[in-house]
Amino acid sequence: MSDNNQVYEFELPEINLVGMCITSPFKGHLSERVEDMKKEFFRRKDEIRNIIHPERYVSPSFSSEILFTYFVCMEVADITDIPEGMLGFTIPPHRYAKVKSTSDPYRDIHDYLKANNKQNNNRALAFEMYHFENPVWPDEAEVYIPIMD
């Protein structure tokens, strides 16, 4: 039995990340800019120290009606050693709705939240998790959306 399209809720502890990001205007956003940043990150990811899960990467993002910011990061034990041109930050513990979906994972989670009278925590970061061996969107991505308690 496949877990695809099934939404789960659970708590995650804090997550330390080191990586790269790009911010662009939401209107007229060029996906090529994200792809160029990802290539640079993949070229340089071995500079990151204290990686916890070398088999995967994490891509937090946030947007408003004006700006879109997308990260590509590795999860690390601590953020004391950040390579030049990268940034490190900690996502605090949160409750999340998670799905791995063959359709639109964001729509699946938002439909689940609506059906269960729950709300997205818009102040916290949503993120996608990919395995290096098969980083296919959307089929192989795990999407995490923070939810209000």
Short mmCIF file of C-alpha atoms in Angstrom, two decimals:
data_model
loop_
_atom_site.label_atom_id
_atom_site.label_comp_id
_atom_site.label_asym_id
_atom_site.label_seq_id
_atom_site.Cartn_x
_atom_site.Cartn_y
_atom_site.Cartn_z
CA MET A 1 0.00 0.00 0.00
CA SER A 2 1.32 3.43 -0.93
CA ASP A 3 1.37 6.46 1.38
CA ASN A 4 0.96 8.80 -1.60
CA ASN A 5 -1.67 11.50 -1.16
CA GLN A 6 -2.22 10.56 2.53
CA VAL A 7 -1.77 13.57 4.83
CA TYR A 8 -0.18 12.97 8.25
CA GLU A 9 0.13 15.31 11.24
CA PHE A 10 3.08 15.23 13.61
CA GLU A 11 5.57 17.31 15.60
CA LEU A 12 9.10 18.00 14.41
CA PRO A 13 11.86 19.22 16.71
CA GLU A 14 13.97 22.20 15.71
CA ILE A 15 15.84 21.79 12.45
CA ASN A 16 19.23 23.43 11.79
CA LEU A 17 19.82 24.23 8.13
CA VAL A 18 22.70 25.60 6.08
CA GLY A 19 22.30 26.47 2.44
CA MET A 20 21.56 29.05 -0.18
CA CYS A 21 18.49 31.05 -1.13
CA ILE A 22 17.10 33.33 -3.77
CA THR A 23 14.48 36.04 -3.42
CA SER A 24 12.65 37.47 -6.38
CA PRO A 25 9.51 39.45 -7.12
CA PHE A 26 6.47 37.16 -6.89
CA LYS A 27 5.03 38.66 -10.05
CA GLY A 28 7.26 37.71 -12.95
CA HIS A 29 9.26 35.16 -10.96
CA LEU A 30 11.70 33.31 -13.20
CA SER A 31 12.08 29.62 -12.28
CA GLU A 32 15.44 29.58 -14.10
CA ARG A 33 16.87 31.73 -11.28
CA VAL A 34 15.91 29.02 -8.76
CA GLU A 35 17.44 26.33 -10.97
CA ASP A 36 20.70 28.32 -11.28
CA MET A 37 20.87 28.76 -7.49
CA LYS A 38 20.20 25.02 -6.98
CA LYS A 39 23.04 24.11 -9.36
CA GLU A 40 25.40 26.37 -7.42
CA PHE A 41 24.24 24.79 -4.14
CA PHE A 42 24.75 21.23 -5.45
CA ARG A 43 28.22 22.21 -6.66
CA ARG A 44 29.12 23.59 -3.20
CA LYS A 45 27.14 21.39 -0.76
CA ASP A 46 30.24 19.43 0.26
CA GLU A 47 31.57 22.62 1.91
CA ILE A 48 28.82 22.29 4.56
CA ARG A 49 29.99 20.74 7.84
CA ASN A 50 28.12 18.56 10.35
CA ILE A 51 25.50 17.26 7.87
CA ILE A 52 22.98 14.93 9.53
CA HIS A 53 21.24 13.42 6.47
CA PRO A 54 23.64 13.43 3.48
CA GLU A 55 21.08 11.57 1.35
CA ARG A 56 18.56 14.43 1.23
CA TYR A 57 18.12 18.18 1.04
CA VAL A 58 15.49 20.53 2.41
CA SER A 59 13.87 23.42 0.53
CA PRO A 60 11.98 25.88 2.74
CA SER A 61 10.13 28.69 1.02
CA PHE A 62 7.89 31.61 1.75
CA SER A 63 6.04 34.13 -0.31
CA SER A 64 3.86 37.16 -0.12
CA GLU A 65 2.00 39.01 -2.79
CA ILE A 66 5.25 40.86 -3.48
CA LEU A 67 8.24 38.53 -2.90
CA PHE A 68 9.09 34.82 -3.21
CA THR A 69 12.05 33.27 -1.35
CA TYR A 70 13.27 29.72 -1.96
CA PHE A 71 16.06 27.90 -0.09
CA VAL A 72 18.06 24.77 -0.77
CA CYS A 73 19.71 23.46 2.41
CA MET A 74 21.29 20.57 4.20
CA GLU A 75 20.21 19.64 7.72
CA VAL A 76 23.13 20.03 10.13
CA ALA A 77 23.88 19.26 13.77
CA ASP A 78 24.71 22.93 14.43
CA ILE A 79 25.14 26.17 12.52
CA THR A 80 28.50 27.26 13.88
CA ASP A 81 30.42 26.78 10.60
CA ILE A 82 28.68 28.43 7.65
CA PRO A 83 30.50 28.54 4.29
CA GLU A 84 31.03 31.91 2.60
CA GLY A 85 27.97 32.96 0.60
CA MET A 86 25.62 30.61 2.44
CA LEU A 87 23.38 31.15 5.44
CA GLY A 88 22.45 29.09 8.46
CA PHE A 89 19.23 29.22 10.45
CA THR A 90 17.08 27.16 12.78
CA ILE A 91 13.44 26.29 12.19
CA PRO A 92 11.83 26.06 15.65
CA PRO A 93 9.76 23.01 16.67
CA HIS A 94 6.33 22.96 15.03
CA ARG A 95 3.39 20.74 14.33
CA TYR A 96 3.20 19.88 10.61
CA ALA A 97 0.90 18.35 8.05
CA LYS A 98 2.97 16.23 5.66
CA VAL A 99 2.18 14.58 2.36
CA LYS A 100 3.93 12.85 -0.52
CA SER A 101 1.59 13.29 -3.46
CA THR A 102 1.33 12.45 -7.13
CA SER A 103 -0.90 15.49 -7.64
CA ASP A 104 -0.54 18.92 -5.99
CA PRO A 105 0.81 18.31 -2.46
CA TYR A 106 0.04 21.86 -1.32
CA ARG A 107 -3.58 21.50 -2.45
CA ASP A 108 -3.81 18.07 -0.74
CA ILE A 109 -2.65 19.54 2.58
CA HIS A 110 -4.83 22.63 2.36
CA ASP A 111 -7.88 20.48 1.51
CA TYR A 112 -7.04 18.26 4.52
CA LEU A 113 -6.69 21.27 6.83
CA LYS A 114 -10.00 22.73 5.66
CA ALA A 115 -11.81 19.38 6.06
CA ASN A 116 -10.42 19.02 9.59
CA ASN A 117 -11.04 22.61 10.74
CA LYS A 118 -7.32 23.36 11.03
CA GLN A 119 -5.21 26.26 9.83
CA ASN A 120 -1.83 26.73 8.22
CA ASN A 121 0.61 28.59 10.48
CA ASN A 122 1.51 31.35 8.00
CA ARG A 123 4.24 32.74 10.28
CA ALA A 124 6.26 29.50 10.11
CA LEU A 125 8.19 28.06 7.15
CA ALA A 126 6.77 25.36 4.94
CA PHE A 127 9.35 23.13 3.28
CA GLU A 128 9.90 20.39 0.76
CA MET A 129 12.25 17.47 1.31
CA TYR A 130 13.97 15.67 -1.57
CA HIS A 131 16.29 12.67 -1.79
CA PHE A 132 19.31 13.26 -4.03
CA GLU A 133 18.78 9.89 -5.72
CA ASN A 134 15.34 10.83 -7.10
CA PRO A 135 14.39 14.52 -6.65
CA VAL A 136 11.22 14.42 -8.78
CA TRP A 137 8.49 17.04 -8.24
CA PRO A 138 5.83 16.33 -7.11
CA ASP A 139 5.90 12.52 -6.98
CA GLU A 140 9.01 12.07 -4.82
CA ALA A 141 8.93 15.27 -2.75
CA GLU A 142 7.66 15.31 0.82
CA VAL A 143 5.87 18.56 1.60
CA TYR A 144 5.59 19.87 5.17
CA ILE A 145 3.22 22.70 6.08
CA PRO A 146 3.24 24.06 9.65
CA ILE A 147 -0.17 24.06 11.31
CA MET A 148 -1.66 26.03 14.17
CA ASP A 149 -2.08 24.20 17.48
#
